Each structure stands twice: as structure tokens, then as C-alpha cells.
CSV table of C-alpha atoms and ligand atoms in Angstrom, one decimal:
chain,number,residue,atom,x,y,z
R,1,MET,CA,20.7,-8.4,-33.2
R,2,PRO,CA,19.4,-7.0,-36.6
R,3,ASP,CA,15.9,-8.5,-36.3
R,4,ALA,CA,15.3,-8.2,-32.9
R,5,VAL,CA,12.5,-5.7,-31.6
R,6,ASN,CA,14.1,-2.3,-30.3
R,7,VAL,CA,12.2,-1.9,-26.8
R,8,ALA,CA,12.9,1.1,-24.6
R,9,VAL,CA,11.9,0.8,-21.0
R,10,ILE,CA,11.4,3.8,-19.1
R,11,GLY,CA,12.0,3.5,-15.0
R,12,GLY,CA,14.1,1.0,-13.5
R,13,GLY,CA,12.0,0.1,-10.5
R,14,ALA,CA,10.3,-3.2,-9.9
R,15,SER,CA,8.1,-3.4,-12.7
R,16,GLY,CA,10.5,-1.9,-15.2
R,17,MET,CA,13.3,-4.1,-14.3
R,18,MET,CA,10.9,-7.2,-14.5
R,19,ALA,CA,9.6,-5.9,-18.1
R,20,ALA,CA,13.2,-5.4,-19.4
R,21,GLY,CA,14.8,-8.7,-18.2
R,22,THR,CA,11.7,-10.6,-19.8
R,23,ALA,CA,11.7,-8.6,-23.1
R,24,ALA,CA,15.4,-9.6,-23.1
R,25,ALA,CA,14.9,-13.0,-22.4
R,26,ASN,CA,12.1,-13.1,-25.1
R,27,GLY,CA,14.7,-11.6,-28.0
R,28,ALA,CA,14.3,-8.0,-27.7
R,29,ALA,CA,17.0,-5.4,-27.9
R,30,VAL,CA,16.3,-3.7,-24.7
R,31,THR,CA,17.5,-0.2,-23.2
R,32,LEU,CA,16.7,0.4,-19.9
R,33,PHE,CA,16.4,4.2,-18.8
R,34,GLU,CA,16.6,5.1,-15.0
R,35,ARG,CA,16.9,8.6,-14.0
R,36,ASN,CA,18.7,7.8,-10.8
R,37,GLU,CA,22.5,6.9,-10.6
R,38,ARG,CA,21.0,3.3,-9.3
R,39,VAL,CA,18.1,1.3,-10.4
R,40,GLY,CA,15.6,0.3,-7.7
R,41,ARG,CA,15.8,2.8,-5.0
R,42,LYS,CA,12.1,2.6,-3.8
R,43,LEU,CA,12.4,-1.3,-3.9
R,44,ALA,CA,15.4,-1.0,-1.9
R,45,ILE,CA,13.4,0.6,1.0
R,46,THR,CA,10.3,-1.5,0.7
R,47,GLY,CA,9.1,-3.6,3.8
R,48,LYS,CA,11.4,-1.4,5.9
R,49,GLY,CA,14.5,-2.5,3.8
R,50,ARG,CA,13.4,-6.2,4.1
R,51,CYS,CA,11.3,-6.2,0.9
R,52,ASN,CA,7.9,-7.9,1.2
R,53,LEU,CA,8.2,-9.1,-2.4
R,54,THR,CA,4.8,-10.8,-2.8
R,55,ASN,CA,2.1,-12.7,-0.7
R,56,ASN,CA,2.0,-16.6,-0.7
R,57,CYS,CA,-1.4,-17.1,-1.9
R,58,ASP,CA,-3.6,-18.2,-4.9
R,59,VAL,CA,-4.7,-15.5,-7.3
R,60,ASN,CA,-8.3,-15.4,-6.3
R,61,GLU,CA,-7.0,-14.9,-2.5
R,62,PHE,CA,-4.8,-12.1,-3.9
R,63,LEU,CA,-7.5,-10.3,-5.6
R,64,ASN,CA,-9.6,-9.8,-2.4
R,65,HIS,CA,-6.7,-7.5,-1.1
R,66,VAL,CA,-6.9,-5.1,-4.3
R,67,PRO,CA,-9.6,-2.7,-3.5
R,68,ARG,CA,-8.9,-1.0,-7.2
R,69,ASN,CA,-9.5,-2.6,-10.4
R,70,PRO,CA,-8.9,-6.2,-9.3
R,71,ARG,CA,-10.5,-7.8,-12.5
R,72,PHE,CA,-7.9,-5.9,-14.7
R,73,LEU,CA,-5.1,-7.8,-13.0
R,74,TYR,CA,-6.7,-11.1,-13.2
R,75,ALA,CA,-4.9,-12.1,-16.8
R,76,SER,CA,-1.3,-10.7,-15.8
R,77,LEU,CA,-1.6,-12.2,-12.1
R,78,THR,CA,-2.5,-15.7,-13.8
R,79,ALA,CA,0.1,-15.7,-15.9
R,80,PHE,CA,2.7,-14.6,-13.5
R,81,SER,CA,1.3,-15.3,-10.1
R,82,PRO,CA,3.0,-15.5,-6.6
R,83,ALA,CA,4.1,-18.7,-6.8
R,84,ASP,CA,5.6,-17.8,-10.2
R,85,THR,CA,7.4,-14.9,-8.4
R,86,MET,CA,8.8,-17.2,-5.8
R,87,ALA,CA,10.0,-19.5,-8.2
R,88,PHE,CA,11.9,-16.5,-10.3
R,89,PHE,CA,13.7,-15.1,-7.5
R,90,GLU,CA,14.9,-18.7,-5.8
R,91,SER,CA,16.0,-19.4,-9.5
R,92,LEU,CA,17.9,-16.3,-9.4
R,93,GLY,CA,19.7,-17.3,-6.3
R,94,VAL,CA,17.5,-15.4,-3.8
R,95,PRO,CA,16.3,-18.0,-0.9
R,96,LEU,CA,12.5,-17.1,0.5
R,97,LYS,CA,10.9,-17.2,3.6
R,98,THR,CA,6.9,-16.9,4.5
R,99,GLU,CA,6.1,-14.9,7.4
R,100,ARG,CA,2.9,-14.0,9.3
R,101,GLY,CA,-0.1,-13.2,7.0
R,102,ARG,CA,1.6,-15.1,4.2
R,103,ARG,CA,4.2,-12.3,3.3
R,104,VAL,CA,7.2,-13.3,1.6
R,105,PHE,CA,10.6,-11.9,2.3
R,106,PRO,CA,14.3,-12.8,1.4
R,107,VAL,CA,15.9,-14.9,4.0
R,108,SER,CA,18.5,-12.7,4.3
R,109,ASP,CA,16.1,-9.7,5.3
R,110,LYS,CA,17.8,-7.7,2.7
R,111,ALA,CA,15.7,-5.8,0.2
R,112,TYR,CA,19.0,-5.1,-1.7
R,113,ASP,CA,19.3,-9.0,-2.7
R,114,ILE,CA,16.0,-8.2,-4.8
R,115,VAL,CA,17.3,-5.1,-6.4
R,116,ASP,CA,20.5,-6.9,-7.1
R,117,ALA,CA,18.9,-10.2,-8.6
R,118,LEU,CA,16.9,-8.1,-10.9
R,119,ARG,CA,19.5,-5.9,-11.8
R,120,ALA,CA,21.8,-9.0,-12.6
R,121,TYR,CA,18.9,-10.7,-14.7
R,122,CYS,CA,18.8,-7.4,-16.7
R,123,LEU,CA,22.5,-7.3,-17.4
R,124,GLY,CA,22.5,-11.2,-17.9
R,125,GLY,CA,20.1,-10.9,-20.4
R,126,GLY,CA,21.8,-8.2,-22.3
R,127,VAL,CA,19.7,-5.3,-21.3
R,128,ARG,CA,21.5,-2.0,-21.6
R,129,ILE,CA,20.9,0.2,-18.5
R,130,MET,CA,21.3,3.9,-19.3
R,131,ARG,CA,21.1,6.7,-16.7
R,132,ASP,CA,18.9,9.2,-18.4
R,133,ARG,CA,15.6,11.0,-17.5
R,134,ILE,CA,12.8,10.7,-20.3
R,135,ARG,CA,11.1,13.9,-21.2
R,136,GLU,CA,8.5,12.6,-23.6
R,137,VAL,CA,7.1,9.3,-25.5
R,138,THR,CA,6.7,10.1,-29.2
R,139,ALA,CA,3.7,8.4,-31.5
R,140,GLU,CA,2.7,8.9,-35.0
R,141,GLY,CA,-0.2,7.4,-36.6
R,142,GLY,CA,-1.7,5.6,-33.7
R,143,GLY,CA,1.7,3.8,-33.0
R,144,VAL,CA,4.7,4.7,-30.7
R,145,THR,CA,7.9,6.0,-32.3
R,146,GLY,CA,10.4,6.4,-29.6
R,147,ILE,CA,11.3,8.7,-27.0
R,148,VAL,CA,12.9,12.2,-25.9
R,149,THR,CA,15.6,12.0,-23.4
R,150,GLU,CA,17.1,14.9,-21.3
R,151,LYS,CA,20.7,13.7,-22.3
R,152,CYS,CA,20.3,12.2,-26.2
R,153,GLY,CA,17.3,13.9,-27.1
R,154,ALA,CA,14.8,12.2,-29.6
R,155,MET,CA,15.6,8.6,-29.7
R,156,LYS,CA,13.8,5.6,-32.1
R,157,PHE,CA,12.3,2.7,-30.5
R,158,ASP,CA,9.8,-0.1,-31.7
R,159,ARG,CA,8.2,-0.6,-28.5
R,160,VAL,CA,8.0,1.8,-25.1
R,161,ILE,CA,7.1,0.5,-21.5
R,162,VAL,CA,6.6,3.0,-19.2
R,163,ALA,CA,7.2,2.1,-15.9
R,164,THR,CA,7.9,4.9,-14.1
R,165,GLY,CA,6.0,4.5,-11.0
R,166,GLY,CA,3.2,6.8,-9.0
R,167,LEU,CA,3.7,10.1,-7.1
R,168,SER,CA,4.3,8.8,-3.6
R,169,TYR,CA,8.0,9.3,-2.2
R,170,PRO,CA,9.5,11.2,-5.0
R,171,LEU,CA,13.0,11.3,-3.6
R,172,THR,CA,13.2,7.9,-4.9
R,173,GLY,CA,12.5,9.1,-8.5
R,174,SER,CA,8.8,8.2,-8.7
R,175,SER,CA,7.6,11.8,-9.5
R,176,GLY,CA,4.4,10.9,-12.0
R,177,ASP,CA,6.4,11.5,-15.1
R,178,GLY,CA,4.7,8.7,-16.9
R,179,LEU,CA,1.3,10.0,-16.3
R,180,GLY,CA,1.8,13.1,-18.1
R,181,PHE,CA,3.4,10.8,-21.2
R,182,ALA,CA,-0.2,9.1,-21.0
R,183,GLN,CA,-2.0,12.6,-20.9
R,184,ARG,CA,0.0,14.1,-23.6
R,185,LEU,CA,-0.7,11.2,-25.8
R,186,GLY,CA,-4.6,11.2,-25.2
R,187,ILE,CA,-4.5,8.4,-23.1
R,188,LYS,CA,-6.9,9.1,-20.1
R,189,VAL,CA,-5.5,9.0,-16.6
R,190,THR,CA,-7.7,9.0,-13.4
R,191,ASP,CA,-7.4,11.3,-10.6
R,192,THR,CA,-4.4,10.4,-8.2
R,193,THR,CA,-4.6,10.2,-4.5
R,194,PRO,CA,-2.5,9.0,-1.6
R,195,SER,CA,-3.1,5.5,-0.4
R,196,LEU,CA,-1.7,3.2,2.3
R,197,VAL,CA,-1.1,6.6,4.0
R,198,PRO,CA,-1.2,7.6,7.7
R,199,LEU,CA,-4.5,10.1,8.5
R,200,GLU,CA,-4.6,13.2,10.3
R,201,ALA,CA,-6.9,13.6,13.2
R,202,GLY,CA,-7.2,15.9,16.3
R,203,GLU,CA,-7.0,15.1,19.9
R,204,PRO,CA,-6.4,12.8,21.4
R,205,CYS,CA,-3.9,11.6,19.2
R,206,ALA,CA,-0.9,14.1,19.7
R,207,SER,CA,-1.1,13.5,23.2
R,208,LEU,CA,-1.2,9.4,22.9
R,209,SER,CA,1.7,9.9,20.5
R,210,GLY,CA,3.8,6.8,20.1
R,211,LEU,CA,1.3,4.2,21.8
R,212,THR,CA,0.4,1.3,20.0
R,213,LEU,CA,-2.7,-0.2,20.3
R,214,LYS,CA,-2.6,-4.0,19.3
R,215,ASN,CA,-5.6,-6.5,18.7
R,216,ILE,CA,-8.1,-3.9,18.5
R,217,ARG,CA,-10.9,-3.3,15.6
R,218,LEU,CA,-10.6,-0.4,13.7
R,219,THR,CA,-13.8,0.7,11.7
R,220,VAL,CA,-13.8,3.5,9.5
R,221,LYS,CA,-17.3,5.2,8.7
R,222,ASP,CA,-18.4,7.6,6.2
R,223,SER,CA,-19.5,10.4,8.8
R,224,SER,CA,-22.5,11.5,6.8
R,225,THR,CA,-24.0,8.2,5.9
R,226,GLU,CA,-22.6,6.1,8.8
R,227,LYS,CA,-21.6,3.5,6.2
R,228,THR,CA,-18.7,1.2,7.0
R,229,VAL,CA,-15.9,1.6,4.6
R,230,TYR,CA,-13.2,-0.6,6.3
R,231,THR,CA,-13.3,-2.8,9.3
R,232,GLU,CA,-10.4,-5.0,10.4
R,233,GLN,CA,-8.6,-6.6,13.7
R,234,GLY,CA,-4.9,-5.8,14.2
R,235,GLU,CA,-2.4,-2.8,15.0
R,236,MET,CA,-2.6,0.5,14.9
R,237,LEU,CA,-0.7,3.8,16.6
R,238,PHE,CA,-0.8,7.2,17.6
R,239,ALA,CA,1.3,9.8,16.0
R,240,HIS,CA,1.5,13.6,16.7
R,241,PHE,CA,-0.4,14.1,13.4
R,242,GLY,CA,-2.9,11.7,13.8
R,243,ILE,CA,-3.2,7.9,13.5
R,244,THR,CA,-1.1,5.2,11.4
R,245,GLY,CA,0.0,1.5,11.5
R,246,PRO,CA,-1.2,-1.2,9.4
R,247,LEU,CA,-4.8,-0.9,9.7
R,248,VAL,CA,-4.7,2.8,9.3
R,249,LEU,CA,-2.7,2.1,6.0
R,250,SER,CA,-5.3,-0.3,4.4
R,251,ALA,CA,-8.4,1.8,5.7
R,252,SER,CA,-6.8,4.9,3.9
R,253,ALA,CA,-7.0,2.8,0.6
R,254,HIS,CA,-11.1,2.6,1.1
R,255,MET,CA,-11.5,6.5,1.7
R,256,LYS,CA,-12.3,8.9,-0.8
R,257,PRO,CA,-11.2,12.6,-1.2
R,258,GLY,CA,-13.8,15.3,-0.4
R,259,LYS,CA,-15.8,13.0,2.1
R,260,GLU,CA,-15.7,13.1,5.8
R,261,TYR,CA,-14.9,9.9,7.9
R,262,THR,CA,-14.7,8.7,11.4
R,263,ALA,CA,-12.5,6.0,13.1
R,264,HIS,CA,-14.4,3.8,15.4
R,265,ILE,CA,-12.0,1.5,17.9
R,266,ASP,CA,-12.9,-1.1,19.5
R,267,MET,CA,-10.6,-1.9,22.0
R,268,LYS,CA,-12.1,-5.1,23.2
R,269,PRO,CA,-13.1,-7.0,19.8
R,270,ALA,CA,-12.7,-10.6,21.5
R,271,LEU,CA,-15.5,-9.9,24.1
R,272,ASP,CA,-19.3,-9.2,23.3
R,273,GLU,CA,-21.0,-6.6,25.2
R,274,GLU,CA,-22.0,-9.3,27.7
R,275,THR,CA,-19.0,-10.8,28.5
R,276,LEU,CA,-17.3,-7.1,28.4
R,277,ASP,CA,-19.9,-6.1,31.0
R,278,ALA,CA,-19.1,-9.0,33.2
R,279,ARG,CA,-15.4,-8.4,33.1
R,280,LEU,CA,-15.9,-4.7,34.1
R,281,LEU,CA,-18.0,-5.9,37.1
R,282,SER,CA,-15.3,-8.4,38.2
R,283,ASP,CA,-12.6,-5.6,37.7
R,284,PHE,CA,-14.5,-3.1,39.8
R,285,LYS,CA,-15.1,-5.7,42.4
R,286,LYS,CA,-11.3,-6.4,42.7
R,287,TYR,CA,-10.5,-2.8,42.7
R,288,GLY,CA,-13.4,-1.9,45.5
R,289,GLY,CA,-13.0,1.8,46.6
R,290,ARG,CA,-10.2,2.7,44.0
R,291,ASP,CA,-10.4,5.4,41.5
R,292,MET,CA,-11.8,4.8,38.2
R,293,ILE,CA,-8.5,5.6,36.9
R,294,ASN,CA,-6.8,3.0,38.9
R,295,ALA,CA,-9.6,0.6,38.3
R,296,CYS,CA,-9.6,0.2,34.7
R,297,ARG,CA,-5.4,-0.6,34.5
R,298,ASP,CA,-5.9,-4.1,33.8
R,299,LEU,CA,-8.4,-3.2,31.0
R,300,LEU,CA,-6.6,-0.5,28.9
R,301,PRO,CA,-3.0,0.6,28.3
R,302,GLN,CA,-2.2,3.3,31.0
R,303,ALA,CA,-2.2,6.4,28.8
R,304,MET,CA,-5.7,5.5,27.0
R,305,ILE,CA,-7.3,5.4,30.3
R,306,THR,CA,-8.0,9.2,31.0
R,307,HIS,CA,-9.3,9.4,27.2
R,308,ILE,CA,-11.9,6.6,27.4
R,309,LEU,CA,-13.0,7.9,30.8
R,310,ALA,CA,-13.4,11.4,29.2
R,311,PHE,CA,-15.1,9.9,26.2
R,312,ALA,CA,-17.5,8.2,28.6
R,313,GLY,CA,-18.0,11.1,30.8
R,314,ILE,CA,-16.7,9.6,33.8
R,315,ASP,CA,-14.5,11.5,36.5
R,316,PRO,CA,-11.4,9.5,36.7
R,317,HIS,CA,-11.3,10.1,40.5
R,318,GLU,CA,-14.8,8.4,40.6
R,319,LYS,CA,-14.9,5.4,42.8
R,320,CYS,CA,-15.5,2.4,41.0
R,321,SER,CA,-17.8,1.1,43.6
R,322,SER,CA,-19.9,3.7,43.3
R,323,LEU,CA,-20.3,3.9,39.5
R,324,SER,CA,-23.8,3.8,38.3
R,325,ARG,CA,-25.3,1.4,36.1
R,326,GLU,CA,-25.5,3.9,33.5
R,327,LYS,CA,-21.9,5.1,33.8
R,328,ARG,CA,-20.7,1.5,33.7
R,329,ARG,CA,-22.7,1.2,30.2
R,330,SER,CA,-21.5,4.5,28.8
R,331,LEU,CA,-17.6,2.9,29.6
R,332,LEU,CA,-18.8,-0.1,27.9
R,333,VAL,CA,-19.9,2.0,24.7
R,334,SER,CA,-16.3,4.0,24.8
R,335,LEU,CA,-14.2,0.5,25.0
R,336,LYS,CA,-16.4,-0.8,22.2
R,337,ASP,CA,-16.5,2.5,20.3
R,338,PHE,CA,-14.3,4.9,20.6
R,339,ARG,CA,-14.2,7.7,17.9
R,340,ILE,CA,-11.8,9.8,16.5
R,341,LYS,CA,-12.8,12.4,13.9
R,342,ILE,CA,-10.4,11.8,10.8
R,343,ASN,CA,-9.3,15.4,9.3
R,344,GLY,CA,-7.9,13.9,6.0
R,345,LYS,CA,-5.0,11.9,4.7
R,346,ARG,CA,-1.4,12.8,5.0
R,347,PRO,CA,0.3,14.1,1.5
R,348,ILE,CA,0.8,11.7,-1.2
R,349,GLU,CA,4.8,12.0,-0.5
R,350,GLU,CA,4.2,10.1,2.6
R,351,ALA,CA,1.9,7.4,0.8
R,352,VAL,CA,3.3,3.8,0.3
R,353,ILE,CA,1.5,3.9,-2.7
R,354,THR,CA,-0.3,6.0,-5.2
R,355,SER,CA,-4.3,5.3,-6.0
R,356,GLY,CA,-5.2,6.4,-9.6
R,357,GLY,CA,-3.2,6.5,-12.7
R,358,VAL,CA,-3.4,5.5,-16.1
R,359,ASP,CA,-7.1,4.2,-16.6
R,360,THR,CA,-7.4,0.4,-16.8
R,361,GLY,CA,-9.8,0.7,-19.5
R,362,GLU,CA,-7.1,2.1,-21.7
R,363,LEU,CA,-5.0,-1.0,-21.5
R,364,THR,CA,-5.2,-4.6,-22.8
R,365,PRO,CA,-4.9,-6.8,-19.5
R,366,LYS,CA,-3.0,-9.5,-20.8
R,367,THR,CA,-0.2,-7.4,-22.6
R,368,MET,CA,-0.3,-3.9,-20.8
R,369,GLU,CA,-0.5,-2.4,-24.2
R,370,SER,CA,-2.2,0.8,-24.8
R,371,LYS,CA,-5.5,0.3,-26.8
R,372,ARG,CA,-4.6,4.0,-28.2
R,373,VAL,CA,-1.0,3.8,-29.2
R,374,ARG,CA,0.3,0.6,-30.6
R,375,GLY,CA,3.5,-0.6,-29.1
R,376,LEU,CA,3.2,1.4,-26.0
R,377,TYR,CA,2.9,-0.5,-22.8
R,378,PHE,CA,2.5,0.6,-18.9
R,379,CYS,CA,3.1,-1.4,-16.0
R,380,GLY,CA,3.8,-1.5,-12.2
R,381,GLU,CA,2.3,1.9,-10.2
R,382,VAL,CA,1.9,4.3,-13.0
R,383,ILE,CA,-1.4,2.0,-13.7
R,384,ASP,CA,-4.8,3.0,-11.9
R,385,VAL,CA,-4.4,-0.3,-9.5
R,386,ASP,CA,-3.4,-0.5,-5.9
R,387,ALA,CA,-3.6,-3.3,-3.3
R,388,TYR,CA,-3.1,-3.4,0.7
R,389,THR,CA,0.1,-4.1,2.4
R,390,GLY,CA,1.3,-7.6,2.5
R,391,GLY,CA,3.3,-7.8,-0.6
R,392,TYR,CA,0.6,-7.2,-3.2
R,393,ASN,CA,1.8,-3.9,-4.7
R,394,LEU,CA,5.2,-5.3,-5.4
R,395,GLN,CA,3.3,-8.4,-7.0
R,396,ILE,CA,1.2,-6.3,-9.1
R,397,ALA,CA,4.6,-4.5,-10.4
R,398,PHE,CA,6.1,-8.0,-11.2
R,399,SER,CA,3.2,-9.3,-12.9
R,400,THR,CA,2.3,-6.4,-15.1
R,401,GLY,CA,5.9,-6.0,-15.8
R,402,ARG,CA,6.2,-9.6,-17.1
R,403,ALA,CA,3.3,-9.2,-19.0
R,404,ALA,CA,4.3,-5.9,-20.7
R,405,GLY,CA,7.7,-7.5,-21.1
R,406,CYS,CA,6.7,-10.6,-23.1
R,407,ALA,CA,4.0,-8.7,-25.1
R,408,ALA,CA,6.7,-5.9,-26.1
R,409,ALA,CA,9.3,-8.5,-27.4
R,410,ARG,CA,7.0,-10.2,-29.9
R,411,PRO,CA,8.0,-9.3,-33.4
E,1,LIG,C1,8.2,3.1,2.0
E,1,LIG,C2,7.6,2.0,1.1
E,1,LIG,C3,7.5,1.0,1.4
E,1,LIG,C4,6.9,-0.2,0.5
E,1,LIG,N1,6.9,-1.5,1.0
E,1,LIG,C5,6.4,-2.4,-0.1
E,1,LIG,C6,6.6,-3.6,0.4
E,1,LIG,O1,6.9,-4.4,1.4
E,1,LIG,N2,5.8,-4.7,-0.4
E,1,LIG,C7,5.3,-4.2,-1.3
E,1,LIG,O2,4.4,-5.1,-2.1
E,1,LIG,N3,5.2,-2.8,-1.9
E,1,LIG,C8,5.8,-1.9,-0.9
E,1,LIG,N4,5.6,-0.8,-1.6
E,1,LIG,C9,4.9,-0.4,-2.6
E,1,LIG,C10,6.2,-0.6,-3.9
E,1,LIG,O3,7.5,0.1,-3.6
E,1,LIG,C11,5.6,-0.1,-5.1
E,1,LIG,O4,4.4,-0.9,-5.6
E,1,LIG,C12,6.7,-0.4,-6.4
E,1,LIG,O5,7.8,0.0,-6.0
E,1,LIG,C13,6.0,0.0,-7.6
E,1,LIG,O6,6.9,-0.5,-8.6
E,1,LIG,P1,7.3,0.6,-10.0
E,1,LIG,O7,8.3,-0.5,-10.9
E,1,LIG,O8,6.0,0.6,-10.6
E,1,LIG,O9,7.6,2.0,-9.6
E,1,LIG,P2,9.1,2.4,-8.8
E,1,LIG,O10,9.9,1.4,-7.9
E,1,LIG,O11,8.4,3.6,-8.1
E,1,LIG,O12,9.8,2.8,-10.0
E,1,LIG,C14,9.9,3.8,-10.7
E,1,LIG,C15,11.3,4.0,-11.2
E,1,LIG,O13,11.1,4.8,-12.7
E,1,LIG,C16,12.3,6.0,-12.5
E,1,LIG,N5,11.6,7.1,-13.2
E,1,LIG,C17,10.4,7.8,-13.1
E,1,LIG,N6,10.4,8.7,-14.0
E,1,LIG,C18,11.3,8.5,-14.8
E,1,LIG,C19,11.8,9.3,-16.0
E,1,LIG,N7,11.3,10.2,-16.8
E,1,LIG,N8,12.9,8.5,-16.8
E,1,LIG,C20,13.7,7.8,-16.1
E,1,LIG,N9,13.4,7.0,-15.2
E,1,LIG,C21,12.2,7.4,-14.2
E,1,LIG,C22,12.2,6.3,-10.8
E,1,LIG,O14,13.4,6.7,-10.7
E,1,LIG,C23,12.1,4.9,-10.4
E,1,LIG,O15,13.2,4.2,-10.1
E,1,LIG,C24,6.3,0.2,-0.6
E,1,LIG,C25,6.3,1.5,-0.9
E,1,LIG,C26,7.1,2.6,-0.1
E,1,LIG,C27,6.9,4.1,-0.5
């Protein structure tokens, strides 16, 4: 291919493989560099090994699930939408299914089917996959010139696509190399922080470790301003270090470093205070002269009862028939607003996603090209965009990878 544009893609994850395959399909001569022996190591563990590859919704709805820089993604998501992603994988022979919350998975429930399909898409298009770690991206006079690899040294390329991922789960190969490439070329990188990550908290979490709360409402407030940063209904669980589960991971995406937060748990979000009070009265009538610890068993998971009673200042052995109106009120408040002080996020290594990265202001949204260095593109998690759980992050990797691959192949 003498006239083909020579493209290097750094990183064989979701975004890198999409970018490489797309550039090759658009006529470029593409070399994909992956430091691991196999491509797609992180992709293979997504969705607990089932790979929630996208969310079956339209672009406007999608952007409601992107707390960080959603507007930057509009052009690439419109050009390659969740529907396009689904059609793409089905055309590669991977049948898909849509589950609760419009989450899309392969029918086989095997993330490896997505990895294999992307790998085959690359190889089928003529992409050369090399195992090598890239040390540097080189540029001269405002344009990219190539890369420096661990094994081969300096190599010249017309275009370079950086798809090295973020900082989370570094054992999969994503150790933030791309952020260093950007910074050394004078490209602004915003501070990185863990997102979609469990939260650390003290008691009673450790003693409730293993308990799952379903159909609760979790509200997280800034402790100093009392401002709500997140509120949603769903599921959470207690762990030895604090709290985790879908609601907690999503809440973490709204929490900024250096601030203090409190988790407020509404154990009965479907009942307003009046209805809940009537329910308490009816339960106490039913349990007559029993201790409070027994009278609450229809209302709460067993493990939770003593903690809610303690929070309400009620002796667990007080008879429910003699509970004062004030104490009943205090119990009601504890049920609607059980509070846990958050001590911080778990480390970035345990985060599903890295928040922060290459500043979106540095890139052209349609092409993912750097505004500072011609011929240099970024895609996927290395960019300062991140979303909630539900298939949104992989879709971002696919859409931005697609955009970079199309643009980099242009003569
Ligand atoms: C446990 C877990 C579960 C997840 N589940 C889901 C899910 O179900 N749905 C969803 O939407 N998102 C999920 N995510 C998020 C999703 O995995 C990421 O958003 C996505 O993988 C980002 O793709 P990427 O291509 O940007 O980066 P990555 O997938 O991290 O790929 C980057 C690649 O670059 C390689 N690399 C890095 N530096 C170099 C270098 N210097 N030279 C050569 N190669 C290099 C790495 O080895 C790696 O293979 C999950 C994340 C985790 C950790």
C-alpha cells in the first residue's frame, strides 16, 4: 500500500481495536501496538465477564448518563451511536440481547466474543498487531512524527492514535502511559481521580459486611453545604471497608476530591412518612408486647435492625407497645434517613473507570485530533470523559475510537 496513510495505534483495548480496524477499513496501513501478550484484557473482564458493551438508548438519553464532559461526545456518539455499535457487532457475527436498564450483552454472555470479534475485525482488515510497549510519541513543528517503542526504538508514522486507557485496574495493562505522552507534548491533562469506585466508611459497615440492600434510595450530600450531589433508587451493599454496589459506584462519579460527604439511606423510598407511620403502628399492634428488635423484623433485614434502632436511640429490648410517639418518630426518621459518614473513595486501582485525563478542550470532538499536535489522536478512557455503569463507558470507547480511526485514515 504505497500511498496509504501509515497509522500507529497505541493500545489494543476497546477503543484501540475499534480505531485500528476502522482506520484499516478506510484504507490506512495500520499497526496496533499492545504491551500485553493478548489484546482486550480489560474488555474481557467487563460486565463480570459478560461485557455490557453498550446501552440501547438514543444519544440524548445516553448523554444524561455522562456526568463528565457530555457535550464533547455529542458528535462522535451521533456518528457512531449505540444502535450502530449493536449493528456493528451483529454484523461481525455476535448476536446481542438487551437486559434490564437497556444494558446490551452478547447472547453468549461471554465478553471474549466481543474481544475476538474486534480482533478479527482488525486482522481481517489487514491491521498488523505487535506486542510492544510504547515509551513516547514524537512530534516536530506541530505535527506528529512517530513513536518510540521498547523493542524497536524510534519508528516513523504519519498518524498516531493514543488508546492507552486510564489508570484503573493497572494489571490489565492500563497504567496511564498515554497521559504522560500527552503532557510531554504540552497537551493539558486534567487531574485523575477514581470513578465508579466503592466508598470507604466506618461502622456500622464492617459489621454489616455482606448485607445487600435492595430497593433503597441512596442520597449523597456534601457534608458542609448539605447539597445533594447524587440521589437514586436501587441496590447497594456493605463491605468490610465501607459500601459498594451499583448505586454507590454511580454516586462516586459525583464526588470531588478534598470534600466531605455523607450517605443518606432511605430504607423505605416507596412509602411517604404518613404511610410509613401507619405501617409502624400496624406492625407494633401485630407484635403487641414484643421487644422492638422483634417488632421490626417485617420492616428491615435482620442485620440492619439493631443499627437502625441505635441510630434512633431506641433500646432494642424496649416493648413496642410502650414506645412513645417521639421514639416512633425518631425510628421513622432513621428509616427514611439512615446516615453513614464517607471517609473517601477506594484507590484508583479498584475503580471501574478513571475520571480526568486528556482535556477535552485540547481535542476536536468530531475527529479526536489534538488541536496542538497535527496527526495525533486520542480515544477511549485516556480522554477526560466518563459515564455511569450500564454500557456507557464502552460505547464511549467505541464512538471515540471510530471517530479517531476514520479521521486518521484520511489522506
Ligand atoms: C472490572 C471492570 C468492569 C467494567 N465493565 C464495564 C462494562 O460492563 N461496560 C462498560 O461500558 N464499561 C465497563 N468498564 C469500563 C471499560 O472497561 C473501559 O471504559 C474501557 O475498557 C476503556 O477502553 P480503552 O480502550 O480506552 O482502554 P483499555 O480497555 O484500558 O485498553 C487500553 C490498552 O492499552 C494498552 N496499553 C497501555 N499503555 C500502553 C503502551 N504504552 N504501549 C502499548 N499498549 C499500551 C493496555 O495494555 C490496554 O490493553 C469496566 C471496567 C472495569 C475495570
